[in-house]
JSON list of C-alpha atoms in Angstrom, two decimals:
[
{"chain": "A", "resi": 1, "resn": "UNK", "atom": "CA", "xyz": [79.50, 154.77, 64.83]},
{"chain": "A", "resi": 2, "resn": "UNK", "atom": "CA", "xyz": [80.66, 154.20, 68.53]},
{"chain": "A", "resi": 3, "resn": "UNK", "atom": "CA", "xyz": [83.10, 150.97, 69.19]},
{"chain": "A", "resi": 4, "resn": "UNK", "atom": "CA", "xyz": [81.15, 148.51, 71.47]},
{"chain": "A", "resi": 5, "resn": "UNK", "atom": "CA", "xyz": [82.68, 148.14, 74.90]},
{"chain": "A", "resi": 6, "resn": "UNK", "atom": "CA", "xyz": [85.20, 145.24, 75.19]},
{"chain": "A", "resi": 7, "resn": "UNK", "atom": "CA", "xyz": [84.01, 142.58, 77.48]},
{"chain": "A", "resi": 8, "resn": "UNK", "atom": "CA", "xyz": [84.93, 142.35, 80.79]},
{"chain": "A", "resi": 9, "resn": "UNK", "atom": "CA", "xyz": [87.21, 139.62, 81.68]},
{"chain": "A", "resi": 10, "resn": "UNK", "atom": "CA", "xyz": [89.49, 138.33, 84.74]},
{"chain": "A", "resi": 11, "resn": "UNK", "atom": "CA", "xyz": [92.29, 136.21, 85.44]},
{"chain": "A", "resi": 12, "resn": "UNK", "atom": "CA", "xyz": [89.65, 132.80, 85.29]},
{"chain": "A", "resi": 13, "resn": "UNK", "atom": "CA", "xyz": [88.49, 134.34, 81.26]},
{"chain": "A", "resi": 14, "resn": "UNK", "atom": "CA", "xyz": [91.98, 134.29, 80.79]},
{"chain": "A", "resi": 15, "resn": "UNK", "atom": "CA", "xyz": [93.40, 131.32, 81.84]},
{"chain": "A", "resi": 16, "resn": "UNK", "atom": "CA", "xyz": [90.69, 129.42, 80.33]},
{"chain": "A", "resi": 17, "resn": "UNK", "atom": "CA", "xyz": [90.97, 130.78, 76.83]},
{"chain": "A", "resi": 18, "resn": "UNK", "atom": "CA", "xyz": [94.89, 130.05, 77.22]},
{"chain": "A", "resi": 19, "resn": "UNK", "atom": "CA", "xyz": [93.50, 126.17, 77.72]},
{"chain": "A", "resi": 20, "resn": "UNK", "atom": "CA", "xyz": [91.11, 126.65, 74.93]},
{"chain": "A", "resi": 21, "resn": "UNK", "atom": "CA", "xyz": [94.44, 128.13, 72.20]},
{"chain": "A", "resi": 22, "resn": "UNK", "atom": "CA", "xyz": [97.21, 125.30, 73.89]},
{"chain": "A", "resi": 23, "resn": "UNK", "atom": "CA", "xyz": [94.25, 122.44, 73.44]},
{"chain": "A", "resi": 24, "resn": "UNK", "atom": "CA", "xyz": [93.65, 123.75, 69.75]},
{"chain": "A", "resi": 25, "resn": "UNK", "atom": "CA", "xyz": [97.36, 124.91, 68.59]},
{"chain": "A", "resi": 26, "resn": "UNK", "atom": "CA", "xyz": [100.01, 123.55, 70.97]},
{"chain": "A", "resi": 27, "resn": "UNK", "atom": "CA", "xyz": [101.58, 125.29, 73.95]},
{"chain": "A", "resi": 28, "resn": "UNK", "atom": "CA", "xyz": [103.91, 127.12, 71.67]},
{"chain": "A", "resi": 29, "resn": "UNK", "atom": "CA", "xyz": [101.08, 129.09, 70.15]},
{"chain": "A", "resi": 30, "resn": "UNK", "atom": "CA", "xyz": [100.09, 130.17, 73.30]},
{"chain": "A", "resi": 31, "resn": "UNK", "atom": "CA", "xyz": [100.70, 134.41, 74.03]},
{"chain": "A", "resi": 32, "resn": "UNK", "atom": "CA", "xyz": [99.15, 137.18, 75.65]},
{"chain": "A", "resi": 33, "resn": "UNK", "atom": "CA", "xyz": [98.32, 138.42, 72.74]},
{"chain": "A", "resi": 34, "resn": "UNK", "atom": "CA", "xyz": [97.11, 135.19, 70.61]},
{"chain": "A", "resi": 35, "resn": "UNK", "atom": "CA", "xyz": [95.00, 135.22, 74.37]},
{"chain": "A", "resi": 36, "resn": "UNK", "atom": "CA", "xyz": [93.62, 138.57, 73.63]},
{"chain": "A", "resi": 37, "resn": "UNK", "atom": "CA", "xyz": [92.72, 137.79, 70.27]},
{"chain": "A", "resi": 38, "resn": "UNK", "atom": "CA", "xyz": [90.64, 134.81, 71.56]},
{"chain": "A", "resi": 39, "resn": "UNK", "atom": "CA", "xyz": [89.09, 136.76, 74.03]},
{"chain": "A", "resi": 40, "resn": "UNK", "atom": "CA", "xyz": [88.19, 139.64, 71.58]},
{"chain": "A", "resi": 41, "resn": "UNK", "atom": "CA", "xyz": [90.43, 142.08, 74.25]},
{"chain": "A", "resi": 42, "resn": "UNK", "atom": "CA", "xyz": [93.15, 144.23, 73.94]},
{"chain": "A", "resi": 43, "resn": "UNK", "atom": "CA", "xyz": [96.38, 142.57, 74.63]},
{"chain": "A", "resi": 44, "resn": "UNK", "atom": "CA", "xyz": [97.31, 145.27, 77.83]},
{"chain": "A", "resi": 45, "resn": "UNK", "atom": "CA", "xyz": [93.55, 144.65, 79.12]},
{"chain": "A", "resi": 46, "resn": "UNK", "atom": "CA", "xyz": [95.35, 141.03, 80.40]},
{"chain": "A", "resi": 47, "resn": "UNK", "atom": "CA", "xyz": [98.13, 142.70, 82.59]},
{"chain": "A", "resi": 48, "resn": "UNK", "atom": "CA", "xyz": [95.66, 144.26, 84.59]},
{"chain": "A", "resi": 49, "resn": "UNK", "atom": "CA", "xyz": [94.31, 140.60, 85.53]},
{"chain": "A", "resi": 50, "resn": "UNK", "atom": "CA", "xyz": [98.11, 138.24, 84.94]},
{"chain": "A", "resi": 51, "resn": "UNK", "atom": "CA", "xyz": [101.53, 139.88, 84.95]},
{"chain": "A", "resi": 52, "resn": "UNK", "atom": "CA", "xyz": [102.94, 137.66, 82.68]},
{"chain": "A", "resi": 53, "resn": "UNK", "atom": "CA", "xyz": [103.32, 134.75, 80.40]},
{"chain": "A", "resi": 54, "resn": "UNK", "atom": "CA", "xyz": [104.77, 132.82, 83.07]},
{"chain": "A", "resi": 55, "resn": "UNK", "atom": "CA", "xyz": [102.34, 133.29, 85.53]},
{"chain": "A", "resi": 56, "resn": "UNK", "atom": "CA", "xyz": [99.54, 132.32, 82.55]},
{"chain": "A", "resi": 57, "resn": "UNK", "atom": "CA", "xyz": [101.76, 129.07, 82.19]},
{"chain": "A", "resi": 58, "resn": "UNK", "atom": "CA", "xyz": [101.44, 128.77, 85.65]},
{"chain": "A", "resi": 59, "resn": "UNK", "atom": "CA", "xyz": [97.26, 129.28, 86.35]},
{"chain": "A", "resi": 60, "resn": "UNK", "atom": "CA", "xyz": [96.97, 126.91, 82.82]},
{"chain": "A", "resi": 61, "resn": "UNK", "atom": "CA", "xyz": [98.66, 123.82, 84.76]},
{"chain": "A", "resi": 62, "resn": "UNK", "atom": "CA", "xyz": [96.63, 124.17, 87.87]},
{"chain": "A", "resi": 63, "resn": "UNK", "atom": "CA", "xyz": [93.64, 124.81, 86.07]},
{"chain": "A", "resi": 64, "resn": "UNK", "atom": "CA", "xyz": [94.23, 121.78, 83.42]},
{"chain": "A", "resi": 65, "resn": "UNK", "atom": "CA", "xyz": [94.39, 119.27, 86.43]},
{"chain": "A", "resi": 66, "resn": "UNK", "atom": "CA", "xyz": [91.15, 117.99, 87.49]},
{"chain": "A", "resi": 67, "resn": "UNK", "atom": "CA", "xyz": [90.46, 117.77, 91.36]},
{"chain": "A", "resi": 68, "resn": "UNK", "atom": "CA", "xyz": [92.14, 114.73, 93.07]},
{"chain": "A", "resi": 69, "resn": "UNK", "atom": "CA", "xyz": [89.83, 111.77, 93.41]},
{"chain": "A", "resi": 70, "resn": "UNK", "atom": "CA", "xyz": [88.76, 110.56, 96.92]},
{"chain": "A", "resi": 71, "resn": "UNK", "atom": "CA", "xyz": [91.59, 107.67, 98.26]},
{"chain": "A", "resi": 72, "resn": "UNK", "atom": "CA", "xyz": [90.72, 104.40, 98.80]},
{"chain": "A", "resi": 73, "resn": "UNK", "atom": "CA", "xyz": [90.96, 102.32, 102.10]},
{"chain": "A", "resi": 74, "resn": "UNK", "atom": "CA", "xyz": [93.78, 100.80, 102.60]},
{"chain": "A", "resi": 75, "resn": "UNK", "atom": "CA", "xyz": [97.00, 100.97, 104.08]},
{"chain": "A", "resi": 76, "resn": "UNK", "atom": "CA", "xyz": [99.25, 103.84, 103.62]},
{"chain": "A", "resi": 77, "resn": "UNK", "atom": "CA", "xyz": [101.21, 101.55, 100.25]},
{"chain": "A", "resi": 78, "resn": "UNK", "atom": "CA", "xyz": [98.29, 101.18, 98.58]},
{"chain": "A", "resi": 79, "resn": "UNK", "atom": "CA", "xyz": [96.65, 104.50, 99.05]},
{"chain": "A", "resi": 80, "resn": "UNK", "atom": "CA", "xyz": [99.58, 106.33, 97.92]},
{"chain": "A", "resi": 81, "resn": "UNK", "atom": "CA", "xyz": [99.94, 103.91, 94.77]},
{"chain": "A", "resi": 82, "resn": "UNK", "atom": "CA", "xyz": [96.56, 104.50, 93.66]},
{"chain": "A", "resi": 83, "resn": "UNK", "atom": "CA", "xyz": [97.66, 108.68, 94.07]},
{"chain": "A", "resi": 84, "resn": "UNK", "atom": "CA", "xyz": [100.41, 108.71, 91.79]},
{"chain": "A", "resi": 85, "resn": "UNK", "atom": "CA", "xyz": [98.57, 106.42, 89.21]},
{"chain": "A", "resi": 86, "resn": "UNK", "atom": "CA", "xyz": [95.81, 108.99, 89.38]},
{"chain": "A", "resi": 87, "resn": "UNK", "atom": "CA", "xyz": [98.83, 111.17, 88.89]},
{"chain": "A", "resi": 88, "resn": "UNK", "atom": "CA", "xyz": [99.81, 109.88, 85.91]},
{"chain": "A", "resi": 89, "resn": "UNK", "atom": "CA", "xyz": [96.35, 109.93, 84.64]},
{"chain": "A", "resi": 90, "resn": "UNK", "atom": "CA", "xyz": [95.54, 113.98, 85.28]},
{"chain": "A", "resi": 91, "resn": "UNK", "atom": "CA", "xyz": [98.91, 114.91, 83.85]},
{"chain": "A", "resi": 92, "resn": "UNK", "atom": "CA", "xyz": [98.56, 112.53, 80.83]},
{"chain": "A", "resi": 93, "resn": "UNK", "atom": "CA", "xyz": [95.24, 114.57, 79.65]},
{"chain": "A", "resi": 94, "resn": "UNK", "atom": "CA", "xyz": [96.56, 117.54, 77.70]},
{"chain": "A", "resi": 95, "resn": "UNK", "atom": "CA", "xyz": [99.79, 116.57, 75.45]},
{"chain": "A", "resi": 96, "resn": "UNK", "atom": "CA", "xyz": [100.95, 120.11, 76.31]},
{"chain": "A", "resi": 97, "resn": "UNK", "atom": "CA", "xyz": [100.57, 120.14, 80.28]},
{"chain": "A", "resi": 98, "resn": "UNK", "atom": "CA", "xyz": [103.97, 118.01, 80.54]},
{"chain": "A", "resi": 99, "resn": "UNK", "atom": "CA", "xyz": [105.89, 121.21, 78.83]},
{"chain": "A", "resi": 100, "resn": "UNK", "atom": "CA", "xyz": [104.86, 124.08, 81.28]},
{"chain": "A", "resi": 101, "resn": "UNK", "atom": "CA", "xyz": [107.81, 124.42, 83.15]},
{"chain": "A", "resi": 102, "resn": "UNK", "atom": "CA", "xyz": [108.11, 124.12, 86.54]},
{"chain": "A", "resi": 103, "resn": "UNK", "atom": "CA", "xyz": [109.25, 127.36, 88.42]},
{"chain": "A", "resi": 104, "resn": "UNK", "atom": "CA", "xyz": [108.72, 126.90, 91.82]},
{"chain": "A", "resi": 105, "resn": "UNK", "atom": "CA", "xyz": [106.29, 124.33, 94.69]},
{"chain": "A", "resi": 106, "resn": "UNK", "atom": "CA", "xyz": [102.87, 123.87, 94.27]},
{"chain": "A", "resi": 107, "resn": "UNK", "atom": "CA", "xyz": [100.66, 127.33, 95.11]},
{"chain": "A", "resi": 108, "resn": "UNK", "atom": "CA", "xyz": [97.31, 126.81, 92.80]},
{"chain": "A", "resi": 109, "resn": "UNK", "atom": "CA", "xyz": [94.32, 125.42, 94.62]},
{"chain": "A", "resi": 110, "resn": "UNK", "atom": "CA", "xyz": [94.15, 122.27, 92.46]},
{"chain": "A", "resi": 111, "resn": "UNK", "atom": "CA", "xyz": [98.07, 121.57, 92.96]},
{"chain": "A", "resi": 112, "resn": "UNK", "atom": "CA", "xyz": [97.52, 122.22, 96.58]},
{"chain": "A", "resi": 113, "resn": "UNK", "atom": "CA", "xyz": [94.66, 120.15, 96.44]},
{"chain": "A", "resi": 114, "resn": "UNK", "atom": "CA", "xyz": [96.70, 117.03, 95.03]},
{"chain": "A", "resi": 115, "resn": "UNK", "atom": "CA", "xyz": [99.48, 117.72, 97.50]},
{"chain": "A", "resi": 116, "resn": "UNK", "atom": "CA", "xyz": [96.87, 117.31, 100.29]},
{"chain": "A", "resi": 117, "resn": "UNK", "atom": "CA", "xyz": [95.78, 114.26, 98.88]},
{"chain": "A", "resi": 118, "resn": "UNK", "atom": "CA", "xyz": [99.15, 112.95, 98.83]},
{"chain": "A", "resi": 119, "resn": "UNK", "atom": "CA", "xyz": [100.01, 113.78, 102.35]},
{"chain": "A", "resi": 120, "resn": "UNK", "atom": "CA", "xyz": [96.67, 111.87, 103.77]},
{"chain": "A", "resi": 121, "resn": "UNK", "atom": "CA", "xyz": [97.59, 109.08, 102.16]},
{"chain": "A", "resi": 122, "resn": "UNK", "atom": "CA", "xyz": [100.47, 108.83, 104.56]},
{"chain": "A", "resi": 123, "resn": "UNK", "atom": "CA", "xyz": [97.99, 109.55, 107.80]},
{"chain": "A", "resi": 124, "resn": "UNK", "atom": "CA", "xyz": [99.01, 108.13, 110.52]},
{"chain": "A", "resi": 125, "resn": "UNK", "atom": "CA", "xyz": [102.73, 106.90, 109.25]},
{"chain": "A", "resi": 126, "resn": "UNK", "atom": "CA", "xyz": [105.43, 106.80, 112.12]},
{"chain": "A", "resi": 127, "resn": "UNK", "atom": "CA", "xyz": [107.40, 109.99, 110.19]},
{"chain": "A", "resi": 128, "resn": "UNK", "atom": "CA", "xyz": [108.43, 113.54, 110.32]},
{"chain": "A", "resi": 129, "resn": "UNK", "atom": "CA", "xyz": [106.23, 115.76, 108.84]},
{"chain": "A", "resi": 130, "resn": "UNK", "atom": "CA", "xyz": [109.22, 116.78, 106.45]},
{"chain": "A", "resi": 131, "resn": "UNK", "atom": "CA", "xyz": [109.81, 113.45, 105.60]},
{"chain": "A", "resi": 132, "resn": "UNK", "atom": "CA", "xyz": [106.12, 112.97, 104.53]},
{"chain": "A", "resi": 133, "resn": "UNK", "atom": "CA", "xyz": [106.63, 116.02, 101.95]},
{"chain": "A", "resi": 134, "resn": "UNK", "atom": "CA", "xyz": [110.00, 114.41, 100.68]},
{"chain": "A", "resi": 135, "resn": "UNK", "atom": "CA", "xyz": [108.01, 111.41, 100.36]},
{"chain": "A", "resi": 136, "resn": "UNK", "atom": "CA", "xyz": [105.07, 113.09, 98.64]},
{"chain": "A", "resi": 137, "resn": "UNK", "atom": "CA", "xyz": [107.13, 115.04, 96.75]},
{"chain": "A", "resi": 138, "resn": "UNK", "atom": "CA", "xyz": [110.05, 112.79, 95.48]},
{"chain": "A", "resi": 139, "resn": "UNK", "atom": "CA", "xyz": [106.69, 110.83, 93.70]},
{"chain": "A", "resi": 140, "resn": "UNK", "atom": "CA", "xyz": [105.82, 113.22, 92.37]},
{"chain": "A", "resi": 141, "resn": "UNK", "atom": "CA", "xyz": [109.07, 113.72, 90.36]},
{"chain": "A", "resi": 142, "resn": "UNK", "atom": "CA", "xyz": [108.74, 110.50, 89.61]},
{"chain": "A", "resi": 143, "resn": "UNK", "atom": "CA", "xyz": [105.61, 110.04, 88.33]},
{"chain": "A", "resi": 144, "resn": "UNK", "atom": "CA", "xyz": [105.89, 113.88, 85.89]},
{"chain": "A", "resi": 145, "resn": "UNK", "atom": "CA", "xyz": [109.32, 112.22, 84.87]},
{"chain": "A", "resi": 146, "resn": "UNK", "atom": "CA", "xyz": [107.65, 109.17, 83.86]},
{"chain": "A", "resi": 147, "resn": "UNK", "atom": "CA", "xyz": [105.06, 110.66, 82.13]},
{"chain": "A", "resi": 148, "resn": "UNK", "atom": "CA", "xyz": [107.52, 113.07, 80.36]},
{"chain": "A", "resi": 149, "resn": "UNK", "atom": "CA", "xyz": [109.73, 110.63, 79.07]},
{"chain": "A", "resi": 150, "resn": "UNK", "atom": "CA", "xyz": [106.95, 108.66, 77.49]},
{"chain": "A", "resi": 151, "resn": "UNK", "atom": "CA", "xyz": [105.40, 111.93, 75.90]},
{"chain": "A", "resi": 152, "resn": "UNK", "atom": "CA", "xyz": [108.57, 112.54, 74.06]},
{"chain": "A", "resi": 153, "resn": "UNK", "atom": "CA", "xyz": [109.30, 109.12, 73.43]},
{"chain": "A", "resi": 154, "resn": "UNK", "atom": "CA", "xyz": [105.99, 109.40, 71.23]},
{"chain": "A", "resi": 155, "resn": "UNK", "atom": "CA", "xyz": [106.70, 112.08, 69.80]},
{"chain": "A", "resi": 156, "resn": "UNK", "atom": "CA", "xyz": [109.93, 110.93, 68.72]},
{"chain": "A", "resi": 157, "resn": "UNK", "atom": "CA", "xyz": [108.60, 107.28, 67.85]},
{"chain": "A", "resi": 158, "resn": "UNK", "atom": "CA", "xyz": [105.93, 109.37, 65.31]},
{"chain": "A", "resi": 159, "resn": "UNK", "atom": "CA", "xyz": [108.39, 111.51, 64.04]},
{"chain": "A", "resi": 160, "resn": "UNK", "atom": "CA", "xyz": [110.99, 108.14, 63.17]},
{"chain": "A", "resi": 161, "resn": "UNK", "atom": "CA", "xyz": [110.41, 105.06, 63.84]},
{"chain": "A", "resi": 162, "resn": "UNK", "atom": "CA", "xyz": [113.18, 103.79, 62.18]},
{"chain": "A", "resi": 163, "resn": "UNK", "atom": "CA", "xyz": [115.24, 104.89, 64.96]},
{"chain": "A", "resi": 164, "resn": "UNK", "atom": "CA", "xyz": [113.15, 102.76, 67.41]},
{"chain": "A", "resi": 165, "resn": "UNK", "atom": "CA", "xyz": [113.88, 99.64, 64.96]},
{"chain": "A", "resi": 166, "resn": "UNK", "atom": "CA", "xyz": [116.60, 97.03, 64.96]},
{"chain": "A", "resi": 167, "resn": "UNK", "atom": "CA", "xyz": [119.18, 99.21, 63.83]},
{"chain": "A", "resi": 168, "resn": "UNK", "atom": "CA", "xyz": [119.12, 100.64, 67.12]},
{"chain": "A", "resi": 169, "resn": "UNK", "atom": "CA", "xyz": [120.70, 97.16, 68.48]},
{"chain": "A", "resi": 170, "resn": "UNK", "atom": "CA", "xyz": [123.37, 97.26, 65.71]},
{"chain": "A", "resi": 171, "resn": "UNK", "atom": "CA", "xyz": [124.07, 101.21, 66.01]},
{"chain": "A", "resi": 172, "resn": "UNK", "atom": "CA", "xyz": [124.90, 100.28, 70.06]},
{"chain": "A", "resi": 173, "resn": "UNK", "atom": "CA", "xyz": [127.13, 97.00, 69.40]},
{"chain": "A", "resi": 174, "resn": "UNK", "atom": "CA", "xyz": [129.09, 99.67, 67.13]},
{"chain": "A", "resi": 175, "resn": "UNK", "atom": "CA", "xyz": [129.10, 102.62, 69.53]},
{"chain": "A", "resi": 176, "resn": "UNK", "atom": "CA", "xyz": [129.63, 100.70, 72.87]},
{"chain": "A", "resi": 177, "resn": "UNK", "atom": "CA", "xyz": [133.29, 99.63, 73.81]},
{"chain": "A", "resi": 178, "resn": "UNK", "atom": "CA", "xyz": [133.27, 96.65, 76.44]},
{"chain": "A", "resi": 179, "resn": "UNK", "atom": "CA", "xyz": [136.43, 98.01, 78.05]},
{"chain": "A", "resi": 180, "resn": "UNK", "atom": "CA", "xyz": [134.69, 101.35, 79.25]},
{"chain": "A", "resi": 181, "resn": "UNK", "atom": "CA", "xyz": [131.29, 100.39, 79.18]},
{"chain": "A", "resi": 182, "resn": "UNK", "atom": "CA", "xyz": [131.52, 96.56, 80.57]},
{"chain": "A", "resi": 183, "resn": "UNK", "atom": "CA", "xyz": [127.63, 96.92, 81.68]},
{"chain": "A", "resi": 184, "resn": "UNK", "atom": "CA", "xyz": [126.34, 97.95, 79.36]},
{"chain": "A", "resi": 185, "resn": "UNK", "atom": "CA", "xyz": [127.80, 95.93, 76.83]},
{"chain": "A", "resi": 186, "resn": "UNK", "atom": "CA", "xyz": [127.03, 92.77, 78.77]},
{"chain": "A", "resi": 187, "resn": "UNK", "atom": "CA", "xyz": [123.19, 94.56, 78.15]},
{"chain": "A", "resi": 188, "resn": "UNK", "atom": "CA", "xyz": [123.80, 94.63, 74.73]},
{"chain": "A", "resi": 189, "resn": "UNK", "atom": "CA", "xyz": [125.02, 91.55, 74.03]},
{"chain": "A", "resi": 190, "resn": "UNK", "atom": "CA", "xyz": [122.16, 89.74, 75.43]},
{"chain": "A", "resi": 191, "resn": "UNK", "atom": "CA", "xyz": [119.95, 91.38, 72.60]},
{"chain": "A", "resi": 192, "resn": "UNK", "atom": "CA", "xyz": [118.00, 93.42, 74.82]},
{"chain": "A", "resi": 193, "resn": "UNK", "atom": "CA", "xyz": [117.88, 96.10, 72.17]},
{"chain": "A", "resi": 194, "resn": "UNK", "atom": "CA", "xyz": [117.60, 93.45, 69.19]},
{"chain": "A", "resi": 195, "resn": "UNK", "atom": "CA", "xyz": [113.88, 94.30, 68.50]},
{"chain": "A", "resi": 196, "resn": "UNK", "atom": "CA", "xyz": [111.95, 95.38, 65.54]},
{"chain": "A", "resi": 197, "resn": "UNK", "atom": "CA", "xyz": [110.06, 97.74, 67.32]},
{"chain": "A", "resi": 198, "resn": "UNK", "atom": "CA", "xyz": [111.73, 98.81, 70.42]},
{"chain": "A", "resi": 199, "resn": "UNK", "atom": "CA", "xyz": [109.74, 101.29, 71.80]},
{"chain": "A", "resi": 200, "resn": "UNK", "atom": "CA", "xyz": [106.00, 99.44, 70.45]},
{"chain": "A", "resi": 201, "resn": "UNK", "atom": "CA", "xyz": [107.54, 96.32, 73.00]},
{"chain": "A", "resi": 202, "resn": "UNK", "atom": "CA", "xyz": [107.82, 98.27, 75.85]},
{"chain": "A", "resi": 203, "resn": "UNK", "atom": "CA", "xyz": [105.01, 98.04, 78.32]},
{"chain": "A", "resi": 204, "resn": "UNK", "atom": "CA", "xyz": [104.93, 101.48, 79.34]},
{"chain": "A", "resi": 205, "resn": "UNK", "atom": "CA", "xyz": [102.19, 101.28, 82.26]},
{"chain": "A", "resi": 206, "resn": "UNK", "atom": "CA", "xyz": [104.37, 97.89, 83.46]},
{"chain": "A", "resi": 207, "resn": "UNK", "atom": "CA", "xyz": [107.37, 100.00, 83.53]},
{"chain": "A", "resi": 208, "resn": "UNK", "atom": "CA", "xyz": [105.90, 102.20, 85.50]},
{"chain": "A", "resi": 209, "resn": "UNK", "atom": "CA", "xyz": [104.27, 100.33, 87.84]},
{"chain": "A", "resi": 210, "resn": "UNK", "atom": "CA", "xyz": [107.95, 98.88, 88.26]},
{"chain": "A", "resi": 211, "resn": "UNK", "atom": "CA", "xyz": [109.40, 102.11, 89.03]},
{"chain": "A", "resi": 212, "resn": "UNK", "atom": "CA", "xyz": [106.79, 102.74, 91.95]},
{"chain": "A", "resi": 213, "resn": "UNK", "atom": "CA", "xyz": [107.04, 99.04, 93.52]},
{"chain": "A", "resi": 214, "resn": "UNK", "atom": "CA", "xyz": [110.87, 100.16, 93.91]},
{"chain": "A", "resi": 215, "resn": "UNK", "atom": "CA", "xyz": [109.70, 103.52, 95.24]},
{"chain": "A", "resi": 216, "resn": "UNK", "atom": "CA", "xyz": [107.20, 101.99, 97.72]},
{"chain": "A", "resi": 217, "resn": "UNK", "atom": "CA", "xyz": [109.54, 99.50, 98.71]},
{"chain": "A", "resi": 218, "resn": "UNK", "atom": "CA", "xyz": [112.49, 102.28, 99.62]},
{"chain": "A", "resi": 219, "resn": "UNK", "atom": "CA", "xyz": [109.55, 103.92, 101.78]},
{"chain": "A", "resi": 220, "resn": "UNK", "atom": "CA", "xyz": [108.53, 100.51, 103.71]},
{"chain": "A", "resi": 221, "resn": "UNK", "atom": "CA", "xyz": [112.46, 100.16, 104.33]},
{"chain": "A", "resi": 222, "resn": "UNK", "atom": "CA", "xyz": [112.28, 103.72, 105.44]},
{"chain": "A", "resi": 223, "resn": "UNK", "atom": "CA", "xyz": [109.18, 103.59, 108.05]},
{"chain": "A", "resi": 224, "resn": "UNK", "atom": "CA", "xyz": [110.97, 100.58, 109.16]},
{"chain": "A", "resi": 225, "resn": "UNK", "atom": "CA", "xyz": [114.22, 101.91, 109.79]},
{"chain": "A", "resi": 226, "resn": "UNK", "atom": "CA", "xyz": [112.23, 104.72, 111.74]},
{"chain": "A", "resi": 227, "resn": "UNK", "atom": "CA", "xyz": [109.59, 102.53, 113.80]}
]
């Protein structure tokens, strides 16, 4: 009895059945060949379509974002607020997006698409175009290292809470000498840390709504400085 013919794929088949394994079994479980087995392919059959596993990584994280949504009106503050909390939002979807590395600026349509966004929310500003893109993308940092940290905070907080507890408040009044660390002592010793459940008491989307008043506010000093 003949073999059936394998189906024909391409690089979209393929980057979509990565999704499909990395939604179901973690990035880690993610291969060319654990994607050939989904697809029902031979493993080489991929290389003619992706080189590699990093280039995969790399089509999965532009793929896994969903298109930028339309800005508000506004000035340019609040129109590049509300992009970086949409930010936060798109990269927030799939637990494993956050663990692709990074390997070089944003080429995919959908990254490109986001970068865009970010740049027109800065239309008409009184800057360099370069300084737009350090603008746009020293957010962006921001906002993936904001969304990291809380991922693996999680993670962490799930895997021991205990260490999240009040112990953590004692284990720092033991570990932190006021003579080399005066500022953090002085941090210490006001009880910041004295909670049962450190990490459940943080406000996560307050802390981050913090982080980009202070960014937004180094910007405004900026287009100041240059107007």
């Amino acid at each position: 009895m003949k073999r059936g013919r394998k189906p024909a794929i391409d690089a979209a088949d393929i980057t979509r059945a990565a999704i499909a394994v990395a939604d179901a079994e973690g990035l880690a479980a993610v291969s060319m060949a654990r994607v050939a087995q989904e697809l029902g392919n031979a493993t080489m059959a991929l290389y003619r379509h992706v080189k590699s596993k990093d280039e995969l990584l790399a089509l999965m994280g532009d793929a896994a974002m969903d298109d930028p949504p339309t800005l508000p009106d506004g000035d340019w503050r609040e129109r590049l607020g509300f992009w970086a909390k949409a930010v936060l939002v798109a990269v927030g979807k799939r637990p494993w997006f956050l663990q692709i590395p990074i390997s070089g600026p944003p080429t995919g349509p959908r990254s490109l698409a986001w970068f865009d966004s970010g740049l027109s929310a800065l239309e008409g500003v009184p800057l360099e175009a370069g300084e737009k893109v350090g603008i746009v993308m020293g957010l962006m940092t921001f906002v993936h290292g904001e969304a990291k940290l809380t991922s693996t905070l999680t993670r962490g907080f799930e895997d021991n809470p205990a260490a999240f507890g009040r112990d953590y408040g004692q284990r720092l009044r033991e570990l932190v000498d006021p003579r080399r660390m005066p500022s953090l002592a002085k941090i210490v010793a006001a009880g910041v840390f004295d909670l049962d459940d450190l990490f459940a008491a943080q406000d996560v989307q307050a802390e981050f709504d913090f982080g980009l008043q202070l960014f937004l506010e180094g910007v405004a000093a900026h287009i100041g400085r240059r107007a």
